[in-house]
Rosetta silent file (secondary structure, phi, psi, omega in degrees, C-alpha in Angstrom):
SEQUENCE: XXXXXXXXXXXXXXXXXXXXXXXXXXXXXXXXXXXXXXXXXXXXXXXXXXXXXXXXXXXXXXXXXXXXXXXXXXXXXXXXXXXXXXXXXXXXXXXXXXXXXXXXXXXXXXXXXXXXXXXXXXXXXXXXXXXXXXXXXXXXXXXXXXXXXXXXXXXXXXXXXXXXXXXXXXXXXXXXXXXXXXXXXXXXXXXXXXXXXXXXXXXXXXXXXXXXXXXXXXXXXXXXXXXXXXXXXXXXXXXXXXXXXXXXXXXXXXXXXXXXXXXXXXXXXXX
SCORE:     score description
SCORE:     0.000 S_00000001
   1 L     0.000  -38.603 -179.066  137.482  -80.810 -108.138 S_00000001
   2 L   -68.816  -23.802  174.839  138.504  -84.433 -108.731 S_00000001
   3 L   -68.073  -26.223 -178.978  135.333  -85.587 -107.032 S_00000001
   4 L   -87.783  -46.241 -179.261  133.437  -83.758 -109.789 S_00000001
   5 L  -153.125  126.101  173.727  135.614  -84.620 -112.809 S_00000001
   6 L  -130.910  123.859 -171.244  138.799  -86.624 -113.273 S_00000001
   7 H   -61.546  -39.456 -179.849  139.951  -87.204 -116.850 S_00000001
   8 H   -70.136  -42.819  178.690  141.353  -90.694 -116.223 S_00000001
   9 H   -64.799  -40.301  178.229  138.316  -91.833 -114.279 S_00000001
  10 H   -64.507  -41.138  178.661  136.030  -90.361 -116.925 S_00000001
  11 H   -61.102  -41.835  178.572  137.953  -92.113 -119.702 S_00000001
  12 H   -64.754  -41.164 -179.902  137.593  -95.452 -117.959 S_00000001
  13 H   -69.624  -38.328  178.829  133.862  -94.934 -117.446 S_00000001
  14 H   -61.514  -41.838  176.508  133.354  -93.796 -121.052 S_00000001
  15 H   -62.148  -40.781  176.264  135.030  -96.989 -122.279 S_00000001
  16 H   -61.980  -43.582 -178.829  132.766  -98.985 -119.962 S_00000001
  17 H   -64.538  -40.866  179.149  129.714  -97.123 -121.271 S_00000001
  18 H   -66.806  -42.029  177.443  130.713  -97.728 -124.900 S_00000001
  19 H   -64.282  -39.365  178.642  131.318 -101.428 -124.273 S_00000001
  20 H   -63.285  -43.447  178.121  127.982 -101.669 -122.490 S_00000001
  21 H   -63.726  -40.689  177.961  126.205 -100.008 -125.415 S_00000001
  22 H   -63.476  -45.322 -177.125  127.926 -102.355 -127.847 S_00000001
  23 H   -63.385  -36.519 -176.568  127.007 -105.454 -125.851 S_00000001
  24 H   -85.723  -23.515 -166.840  123.342 -104.490 -125.567 S_00000001
  25 H  -131.466    2.128 -171.534  122.732 -103.007 -128.993 S_00000001
  26 H   -65.119  -38.385  179.265  125.263 -104.131 -131.609 S_00000001
  27 H   -65.362  -47.543  179.043  122.948 -106.665 -133.285 S_00000001
  28 H   -60.602  -39.695 -178.929  120.052 -104.192 -133.432 S_00000001
  29 H   -64.915  -41.021  178.946  122.359 -101.470 -134.749 S_00000001
  30 H   -64.388  -43.799  179.417  123.636 -103.674 -137.585 S_00000001
  31 H   -61.613  -45.892  179.898  120.095 -104.642 -138.593 S_00000001
  32 H   -66.214  -36.706  178.790  118.940 -101.013 -138.547 S_00000001
  33 H   -67.874  -27.162 -179.204  122.052  -99.911 -140.438 S_00000001
  34 L   -95.815    7.961 -178.627  121.412 -102.468 -143.180 S_00000001
  35 H   -58.557  -34.765  176.317  117.732 -101.573 -143.592 S_00000001
  36 H   -57.630  -37.992  178.777  118.283  -99.819 -146.963 S_00000001
  37 H   -74.996  -48.980 -178.074  119.483 -103.140 -148.372 S_00000001
  38 H   -60.442  -48.231 -178.638  116.990 -105.327 -146.499 S_00000001
  39 H   -63.557  -40.576 -178.953  114.020 -103.097 -147.317 S_00000001
  40 H   -66.793  -40.064  178.796  114.951 -102.760 -150.994 S_00000001
  41 H   -62.166  -47.981  179.893  115.347 -106.515 -151.447 S_00000001
  42 H   -65.772  -38.568  179.543  111.943 -107.229 -149.906 S_00000001
  43 H   -63.170  -41.078  178.937  110.328 -104.358 -151.829 S_00000001
  44 H   -68.017  -39.180  178.359  111.652 -105.719 -155.123 S_00000001
  45 H   -62.322  -45.089  179.081  110.527 -109.261 -154.284 S_00000001
  46 H   -67.435  -37.837  178.617  107.000 -108.096 -153.502 S_00000001
  47 H   -62.450  -44.053  179.671  106.962 -105.867 -156.584 S_00000001
  48 H   -68.641  -34.863 -179.058  107.978 -108.811 -158.787 S_00000001
  49 H   -66.829  -40.856 -174.419  105.495 -111.099 -157.045 S_00000001
  50 H   -94.199  -24.312 -177.141  102.485 -108.819 -157.580 S_00000001
  51 H  -114.771  -17.084 -178.467  103.369 -107.091 -160.858 S_00000001
  52 L    82.751    0.347  178.876  105.698 -109.524 -162.563 S_00000001
  53 L  -131.085  179.836 -178.974  108.345 -106.836 -163.011 S_00000001
  54 L  -105.977  144.152 -179.297  111.043 -105.047 -161.058 S_00000001
  55 L   -74.106  153.437 -179.517  110.665 -101.623 -159.506 S_00000001
  56 L  -101.630 -147.319 -174.881  112.618  -98.630 -160.703 S_00000001
  57 H   -67.098  -32.259  179.385  113.959  -95.486 -159.072 S_00000001
  58 H   -61.763  -36.224  176.921  110.575  -94.507 -157.605 S_00000001
  59 H   -67.072  -38.060  178.418  110.612  -97.717 -155.569 S_00000001
  60 H   -64.621  -40.468  178.814  114.128  -96.896 -154.365 S_00000001
  61 H   -64.447  -45.368  177.921  113.037  -93.417 -153.245 S_00000001
  62 H   -61.611  -38.619  178.349  110.060  -94.830 -151.354 S_00000001
  63 H   -65.689  -41.810  179.452  112.362  -97.412 -149.778 S_00000001
  64 H   -60.292  -47.218 -177.836  114.856  -94.749 -148.709 S_00000001
  65 H   -66.388  -48.147 -176.432  112.199  -92.626 -147.023 S_00000001
  66 H   -66.886  -42.800 -179.498  110.374  -95.491 -145.328 S_00000001
  67 H   -67.009  -36.309  177.596  113.533  -97.281 -144.127 S_00000001
  68 H   -64.268  -43.334  179.044  114.975  -94.030 -142.754 S_00000001
  69 H   -64.443  -45.966 -179.804  111.773  -93.360 -140.792 S_00000001
  70 H   -62.677  -44.975 -177.711  111.574  -96.925 -139.482 S_00000001
  71 H   -63.653  -45.168 -176.562  115.255  -97.008 -138.525 S_00000001
  72 H   -68.536  -44.650  179.968  115.222  -93.661 -136.721 S_00000001
  73 H   -62.242  -45.117  179.066  111.986  -94.261 -134.803 S_00000001
  74 H   -63.037  -42.320 -178.368  113.155  -97.724 -133.734 S_00000001
  75 H   -65.406  -46.710 -178.171  116.576  -96.427 -132.782 S_00000001
  76 H   -60.708  -39.068 -176.860  115.298  -93.477 -130.747 S_00000001
  77 H   -80.417  -44.754 -169.914  112.910  -95.649 -128.760 S_00000001
  78 H   -82.775  -35.735 -175.598  114.904  -98.859 -128.333 S_00000001
  79 H   -62.126  -52.709  179.533  118.483  -97.696 -127.757 S_00000001
  80 H   -59.467  -36.054 -178.391  117.937  -95.683 -124.539 S_00000001
  81 H   -69.195  -44.996 -177.760  115.704  -98.422 -123.124 S_00000001
  82 H   -68.705  -39.199 -172.704  118.123 -101.260 -123.902 S_00000001
  83 H   -89.447  -40.684 -174.118  121.287  -99.446 -122.814 S_00000001
  84 H  -117.483   -8.202 -176.499  120.129  -97.178 -119.966 S_00000001
  85 H   -63.947  -29.051 -177.484  116.640  -98.367 -119.074 S_00000001
  86 H   -71.954  -10.311  179.572  117.912 -100.921 -116.553 S_00000001
  87 H   -61.851  -28.841  179.554  119.305  -98.141 -114.376 S_00000001
  88 H   -78.739   -9.352  176.822  115.815  -97.756 -112.890 S_00000001
  89 L   -80.693  146.947 -171.892  115.843 -101.438 -111.845 S_00000001
  90 H   -61.064  -51.206 -175.106  116.871 -102.109 -108.275 S_00000001
  91 H   -68.691  -51.982 -179.214  119.671 -104.611 -108.842 S_00000001
  92 H   -65.894  -40.649 -179.964  121.245 -103.058 -111.935 S_00000001
  93 H   -62.534  -38.462  178.350  120.717  -99.530 -110.628 S_00000001
  94 H   -64.632  -41.628  177.756  122.476 -100.318 -107.362 S_00000001
  95 H   -65.768  -37.904 -178.812  125.482 -101.703 -109.258 S_00000001
  96 H   -66.905  -38.974  178.957  125.474  -98.675 -111.559 S_00000001
  97 H   -63.534  -34.160 -176.629  125.485  -96.247 -108.639 S_00000001
  98 L   -78.627   -8.597  178.007  128.511  -98.027 -107.158 S_00000001
  99 L   -63.404  130.287 -176.393  130.602  -97.577 -110.327 S_00000001
 100 L   -70.707   82.914  175.573  133.490  -95.232 -109.425 S_00000001
 101 L  -158.948  146.242 -179.792  132.504  -92.161 -111.433 S_00000001
 102 L   -74.723  165.293  177.309  130.830  -88.901 -110.524 S_00000001
 103 H   -60.511  -37.913  178.780  127.324  -88.005 -111.604 S_00000001
 104 H   -65.666  -40.245  179.604  128.719  -85.432 -114.021 S_00000001
 105 H   -66.023  -40.208  177.524  131.044  -88.004 -115.613 S_00000001
 106 H   -66.586  -38.968  177.501  128.188  -90.477 -116.056 S_00000001
 107 H   -65.330  -46.652 -179.057  126.038  -87.732 -117.547 S_00000001
 108 H   -63.188  -40.703  177.196  128.771  -86.550 -119.929 S_00000001
 109 H   -62.321  -40.779  179.073  129.448  -90.112 -121.036 S_00000001
 110 H   -63.066  -40.539  178.269  125.737  -90.629 -121.703 S_00000001
 111 H   -65.318  -42.534 -179.540  125.631  -87.476 -123.842 S_00000001
 112 H   -65.341  -42.812 -178.844  128.699  -88.557 -125.830 S_00000001
 113 H   -64.195  -46.989 -174.388  127.344  -92.059 -126.423 S_00000001
 114 H   -79.640  -32.297 -173.401  123.872  -90.933 -127.539 S_00000001
 115 H  -105.471   -8.470  179.876  124.780  -87.738 -129.407 S_00000001
 116 H  -125.349  -61.872 -174.729  128.206  -88.572 -130.867 S_00000001
 117 H   -65.897  -46.482 -177.439  129.087  -92.271 -130.921 S_00000001
 118 H   -64.071  -50.368  179.243  125.629  -93.620 -131.787 S_00000001
 119 H   -64.414  -30.792  178.559  124.848  -91.285 -134.731 S_00000001
 120 H   -65.915  -49.049 -179.668  128.379  -91.807 -136.066 S_00000001
 121 H   -65.604  -45.036 -179.920  128.102  -95.610 -136.029 S_00000001
 122 H   -65.268  -42.283 -179.162  124.526  -95.630 -137.311 S_00000001
 123 H   -62.100  -41.644  179.057  125.276  -93.054 -140.001 S_00000001
 124 H   -62.070  -45.124 -178.823  128.246  -95.023 -141.348 S_00000001
 125 H   -68.580  -50.535 -173.311  126.184  -98.222 -141.543 S_00000001
 126 H   -69.353  -53.513 -177.990  122.921  -96.755 -142.843 S_00000001
 127 H   -72.156  -27.863  173.934  124.229  -94.218 -145.349 S_00000001
 128 H   -65.899  -42.249  176.886  127.039  -96.574 -146.331 S_00000001
 129 H   -61.953  -43.590  179.984  124.481  -99.271 -147.160 S_00000001
 130 H   -64.534  -42.763  179.067  122.433  -96.772 -149.127 S_00000001
 131 H   -66.165  -36.025  177.718  125.492  -95.498 -151.027 S_00000001
 132 H   -63.747  -43.117  177.825  126.528  -99.083 -151.808 S_00000001
 133 H   -62.742  -39.897  179.569  123.099  -99.809 -153.289 S_00000001
 134 H   -65.292  -35.782 -177.979  123.308  -96.626 -155.358 S_00000001
 135 H   -78.271  -31.495 -173.569  126.748  -97.593 -156.690 S_00000001
 136 H   -90.450  -37.362 -174.076  125.935 -101.235 -157.447 S_00000001
 137 L  -109.225  109.969 -177.838  122.347 -101.050 -158.767 S_00000001
 138 H   -58.073  -38.204 -177.509  121.782  -98.538 -161.630 S_00000001
 139 H   -72.951   -8.609 -179.924  117.992  -98.493 -161.158 S_00000001
 140 H   -71.147  -29.410 -179.948  118.445  -97.492 -157.507 S_00000001
 141 L    81.246 -154.564 -176.690  119.310  -93.929 -158.486 S_00000001
 142 L   -72.725  154.291  171.621  121.000  -91.433 -156.203 S_00000001
 143 L   -74.948  170.564  179.677  121.952  -92.090 -152.624 S_00000001
 144 H   -63.100  -37.110  177.055  120.241  -90.134 -149.856 S_00000001
 145 H   -60.596  -42.136  178.875  123.245  -87.822 -149.589 S_00000001
 146 H   -64.827  -39.590  179.385  122.914  -87.065 -153.293 S_00000001
 147 H   -68.661  -40.352  177.155  119.205  -86.376 -152.985 S_00000001
 148 H   -60.629  -45.164 -179.787  119.718  -84.105 -149.947 S_00000001
 149 H   -63.692  -41.140  179.162  122.387  -82.144 -151.809 S_00000001
 150 H   -65.801  -39.552  178.347  120.172  -81.852 -154.878 S_00000001
 151 H   -64.767  -42.532  179.060  117.206  -80.685 -152.805 S_00000001
 152 H   -62.563  -45.120 -179.651  119.361  -78.084 -151.040 S_00000001
 153 H   -65.340  -36.414  179.851  120.761  -76.795 -154.343 S_00000001
 154 H   -64.188  -43.837  179.341  117.269  -76.669 -155.861 S_00000001
 155 H   -64.522  -44.862 -179.438  115.951  -74.515 -153.003 S_00000001
 156 H   -63.875  -39.043 -177.778  118.984  -72.207 -153.128 S_00000001
 157 H   -71.404  -39.706 -178.075  118.758  -71.875 -156.920 S_00000001
 158 H   -72.123  -17.953  179.797  115.015  -71.210 -156.987 S_00000001
 159 L  -113.257   18.693  179.466  115.389  -68.435 -154.375 S_00000001
 160 L    56.774   36.662  175.935  118.565  -66.897 -155.854 S_00000001
 161 L    80.573    0.999 -177.719  120.633  -68.151 -152.945 S_00000001
 162 L   -70.347  -47.082  179.194  118.497  -66.442 -150.297 S_00000001
 163 L   -96.004   81.921  177.572  117.271  -69.694 -148.714 S_00000001
 164 L   -94.271   93.579 -170.060  120.525  -71.583 -148.352 S_00000001
 165 L   -71.620  136.822  175.309  119.298  -74.415 -146.161 S_00000001
 166 L  -100.538   83.096 -174.350  121.595  -75.934 -143.551 S_00000001
 167 H   -69.101  -41.160 -175.373  120.217  -79.455 -143.618 S_00000001
 168 H   -60.386  -50.085  177.450  123.036  -81.145 -141.708 S_00000001
 169 H   -61.359  -38.772 -179.805  122.775  -79.010 -138.516 S_00000001
 170 H   -63.427  -44.569  179.693  118.970  -79.268 -138.532 S_00000001
 171 H   -64.641  -39.548 -178.672  119.084  -83.054 -138.866 S_00000001
 172 H   -69.092  -42.007  177.946  121.707  -83.353 -136.142 S_00000001
 173 H   -64.152  -36.542  175.907  119.819  -81.115 -133.700 S_00000001
 174 H   -64.700  -40.307  176.302  116.679  -83.140 -134.370 S_00000001
 175 H   -58.291  -52.527 -177.038  118.657  -86.304 -133.647 S_00000001
 176 H   -59.713  -44.153  179.908  119.966  -84.930 -130.353 S_00000001
 177 H   -62.479  -42.734 -177.986  116.556  -83.717 -129.264 S_00000001
 178 H   -68.947  -48.119 -176.125  114.859  -87.026 -130.065 S_00000001
 179 H   -68.800  -35.430  177.799  117.471  -89.340 -128.537 S_00000001
 180 H   -69.978  -34.368  178.048  117.822  -87.208 -125.391 S_00000001
 181 H   -62.795  -45.857 -179.704  114.058  -87.122 -124.955 S_00000001
 182 H   -75.160  -26.277  173.831  113.822  -90.913 -124.981 S_00000001
 183 H   -67.203  -42.630  176.327  116.936  -91.224 -122.825 S_00000001
 184 H   -62.677  -41.427  177.523  115.304  -89.016 -120.219 S_00000001
 185 H   -63.268  -37.709  178.775  112.153  -91.110 -120.477 S_00000001
 186 H   -66.038  -27.931 -179.877  114.161  -94.312 -120.005 S_00000001
 187 H   -87.580  -25.240 -175.882  115.619  -92.879 -116.782 S_00000001
 188 H   -88.384  -48.949 -175.031  112.357  -91.440 -115.430 S_00000001
 189 L   -88.779  143.981 -179.829  109.787  -94.139 -116.162 S_00000001
 190 L   -95.451  -27.300  178.835  110.129  -97.644 -114.766 S_00000001
 191 L  -135.887  154.514 -179.331  107.653  -99.403 -117.069 S_00000001
 192 L    48.932   49.476 -172.405  106.358  -98.804 -120.616 S_00000001
 193 H   -60.580  -46.309 -178.690  109.201  -96.321 -121.042 S_00000001
 194 H   -65.353  -47.053 -178.474  108.755  -95.701 -124.763 S_00000001
 195 H   -64.131  -43.304 -179.479  104.981  -95.312 -124.676 S_00000001
 196 H   -67.835  -34.660  177.022  105.033  -93.054 -121.631 S_00000001
 197 H   -64.904  -42.512  178.470  107.772  -90.895 -123.149 S_00000001
 198 H   -63.061  -44.433  179.556  105.716  -90.435 -126.329 S_00000001
 199 H   -64.069  -42.279 -179.880  102.606  -89.551 -124.318 S_00000001
 200 H   -64.473  -43.648  179.514  104.548  -87.126 -122.112 S_00000001
 201 H   -65.796  -36.832  177.138  106.162  -85.397 -125.098 S_00000001
 202 H   -64.559  -42.683  179.661  102.768  -85.163 -126.826 S_00000001
 203 H   -64.765  -43.805  179.271  101.216  -83.612 -123.724 S_00000001
 204 H   -65.140  -41.751  178.059  104.061  -81.108 -123.324 S_00000001
 205 H   -62.659  -38.586  178.125  103.926  -80.253 -127.034 S_00000001
 206 H   -65.136  -44.720  178.589  100.176  -79.685 -126.827 S_00000001
 207 H   -62.978  -40.352  178.889  100.537  -77.394 -123.817 S_00000001
 208 H   -64.711  -41.326  178.920  103.340  -75.482 -125.543 S_00000001
 209 H   -63.498  -42.052  178.274  101.227  -75.074 -128.689 S_00000001
 210 H   -62.958  -38.022  178.330   98.289  -73.804 -126.652 S_00000001
 211 H   -65.331  -43.117  179.854  100.591  -71.326 -124.929 S_00000001
 212 H   -64.843  -39.253  178.804  101.950  -70.065 -128.247 S_00000001
 213 H   -65.321  -41.052 -179.882   98.435  -69.685 -129.648 S_00000001
 214 H   -67.026  -30.577 -178.945   97.323  -67.750 -126.565 S_00000001
 215 H   -83.271  -40.462 -172.443  100.334  -65.444 -126.833 S_00000001
 216 H  -117.859   -2.433 -175.906  100.480  -64.893 -130.600 S_00000001
 217 L   -64.465  -27.469 -178.603   97.147  -66.149 -131.896 S_00000001
 218 L   -94.182    1.758  179.641   95.585  -62.693 -131.821 S_00000001
 219 L   -68.794  132.092 -175.659   98.545  -60.998 -133.515 S_00000001
 220 L  -104.770  124.966  176.849   97.406  -59.306 -136.720 S_00000001
 221 L  -111.747  110.790  177.530   99.652  -59.284 -139.778 S_00000001
 222 L  -104.488 -175.750 -177.979   98.452  -56.910 -142.474 S_00000001
 223 H   -63.552  -35.770  179.382  100.033  -55.860 -145.762 S_00000001
 224 H   -62.255  -37.944  178.198  101.864  -52.977 -144.120 S_00000001
 225 H   -66.746  -44.516 -178.296  103.561  -55.413 -141.763 S_00000001
 226 H   -66.346  -25.295  179.463  104.522  -57.774 -144.573 S_00000001
 227 H   -67.658  -14.517  176.992  105.993  -54.856 -146.564 S_00000001
 228 H   -60.250  -27.731 -178.765  108.728  -54.673 -143.941 S_00000001
 229 H   -62.664  -37.419 -179.114  110.338  -57.615 -145.724 S_00000001
 230 H   -90.752   -1.767  179.797  110.986  -55.502 -148.802 S_00000001
 231 L   -73.578  152.041 -179.116  111.967  -52.421 -146.812 S_00000001
 232 L   -62.553  -28.501 -177.413  115.610  -51.343 -146.805 S_00000001
 233 L   -80.994  -14.231 -179.148  115.804  -51.740 -143.035 S_00000001
 234 L  -147.973   82.839  179.399  114.618  -55.361 -143.121 S_00000001
 235 L   -77.320  174.698 -179.955  115.498  -57.252 -146.285 S_00000001
 236 H   -62.851  -37.408  178.862  114.693  -60.864 -147.029 S_00000001
 237 H   -61.455  -37.407  178.223  118.220  -61.889 -146.043 S_00000001
 238 H   -67.095  -39.352  178.260  117.682  -60.307 -142.623 S_00000001
 239 H   -61.999  -45.402  179.296  114.394  -62.145 -142.188 S_00000001
 240 H   -63.158  -41.119 -179.342  116.074  -65.465 -143.047 S_00000001
 241 H   -63.074  -46.743 -179.633  118.970  -64.683 -140.712 S_00000001
 242 H   -69.414  -30.929  175.103  116.729  -63.869 -137.765 S_00000001
 243 H   -65.366  -42.784  177.486  114.582  -66.877 -138.514 S_00000001
 244 H   -63.633  -37.915  178.056  117.682  -69.102 -138.366 S_00000001
 245 H   -64.994  -41.947  179.203  118.703  -67.461 -135.104 S_00000001
 246 H   -63.212  -42.841  178.197  115.248  -68.082 -133.644 S_00000001
 247 H   -63.610  -41.522  178.433  115.353  -71.744 -134.706 S_00000001
 248 H   -62.621  -40.978  177.769  118.837  -72.077 -133.211 S_00000001
 249 H   -65.412  -39.661  179.194  117.686  -70.573 -129.920 S_00000001
 250 H   -61.977  -48.288  178.370  114.658  -72.879 -129.861 S_00000001
 251 H   -61.212  -40.987 -178.534  116.813  -75.963 -130.379 S_00000001
 252 H   -61.632  -43.940  179.147  119.294  -74.744 -127.762 S_00000001
 253 H   -62.867  -43.263 -179.325  116.587  -74.318 -125.138 S_00000001
 254 H   -63.824  -46.998 -177.416  115.163  -77.777 -125.865 S_00000001
 255 H   -66.688  -40.321  177.907  118.555  -79.500 -125.772 S_00000001
 256 H   -64.140  -41.148  179.331  119.656  -77.716 -122.595 S_00000001
 257 H   -63.655  -44.359 -179.742  116.362  -78.618 -120.916 S_00000001
 258 H   -67.305  -45.585  178.962  116.643  -82.282 -121.896 S_00000001
 259 H   -63.901  -39.408  177.274  120.313  -82.553 -120.957 S_00000001
 260 H   -64.882  -38.755  177.212  119.607  -80.775 -117.675 S_00000001
 261 H   -64.290  -38.979  177.510  116.734  -83.146 -116.957 S_00000001
 262 H   -64.680  -42.717  179.749  118.990  -86.168 -117.565 S_00000001
 263 H   -64.273  -42.762  179.149  121.651  -84.753 -115.232 S_00000001
 264 H   -63.232  -39.043  179.182  119.094  -84.026 -112.531 S_00000001
 265 H   -66.934  -41.316  178.364  117.711  -87.550 -112.834 S_00000001
 266 H   -60.203  -41.832 -177.580  121.180  -89.104 -112.614 S_00000001
 267 H   -70.322  -20.650 -175.788  121.925  -87.126 -109.460 S_00000001
 268 H  -106.899    1.738  178.959  118.683  -88.234 -107.807 S_00000001
 269 L   -68.530  124.743  177.754  118.712  -91.952 -108.692 S_00000001
 270 L  -138.085  142.456  178.732  118.651  -93.987 -105.489 S_00000001
 271 L  -118.568    0.000    0.000  118.047  -97.667 -104.937 S_00000001
């Protein structure tokens, strides 16, 4: 059993993994975490340069959306490559294999770093920067947390509480799926890791879509079928509940597949 998992050995390796991630990525993480401030400053400078005035809340909203997209895409692609991509290299990979930890411990540490430690550190920096801008600059408007909460309340209010969206779990599952996908790509591909991962995911997504169309594309939904929603045996709340269950199952299958692929790759790495 100790060959598979030992708590002290795992703790030592997790600390090593965290230090390694910090050494390789701390500068990039700080820059990405401060993007709400950096992007807003540059956006205001360009706005003043071309219009002679300063942008208002609409500029802040555009900055929030664009900086969040840029930060997340950059983070998903660059972090796995910088921190774990060298494992596929002969010299670094040989040293990594010799580290006294089991394959399961290395896999578990990788999951904790990418799905717990990284989003926690990035979230504190990014949303903290955004909240600071919202508190200091009146024209900045609400922080992203405030806008998310307002959007959620608006949907719930407009549907009489039927569609009570769980934004936080959806965002977190999307994070895990994206970061694990690029982590698997960093371990599988030896060159052009990010580009090949994107192409592979696009190809798999296309095949999956074609499969779904072939299975359900000919399904006919008429008015009688749609009336089931208003029927006593299948109310709108039941439809929403089963839809949430289906989404949860879909995410679970994707995450298990990605995590399983990472574990299988770790167990088969040889130099």
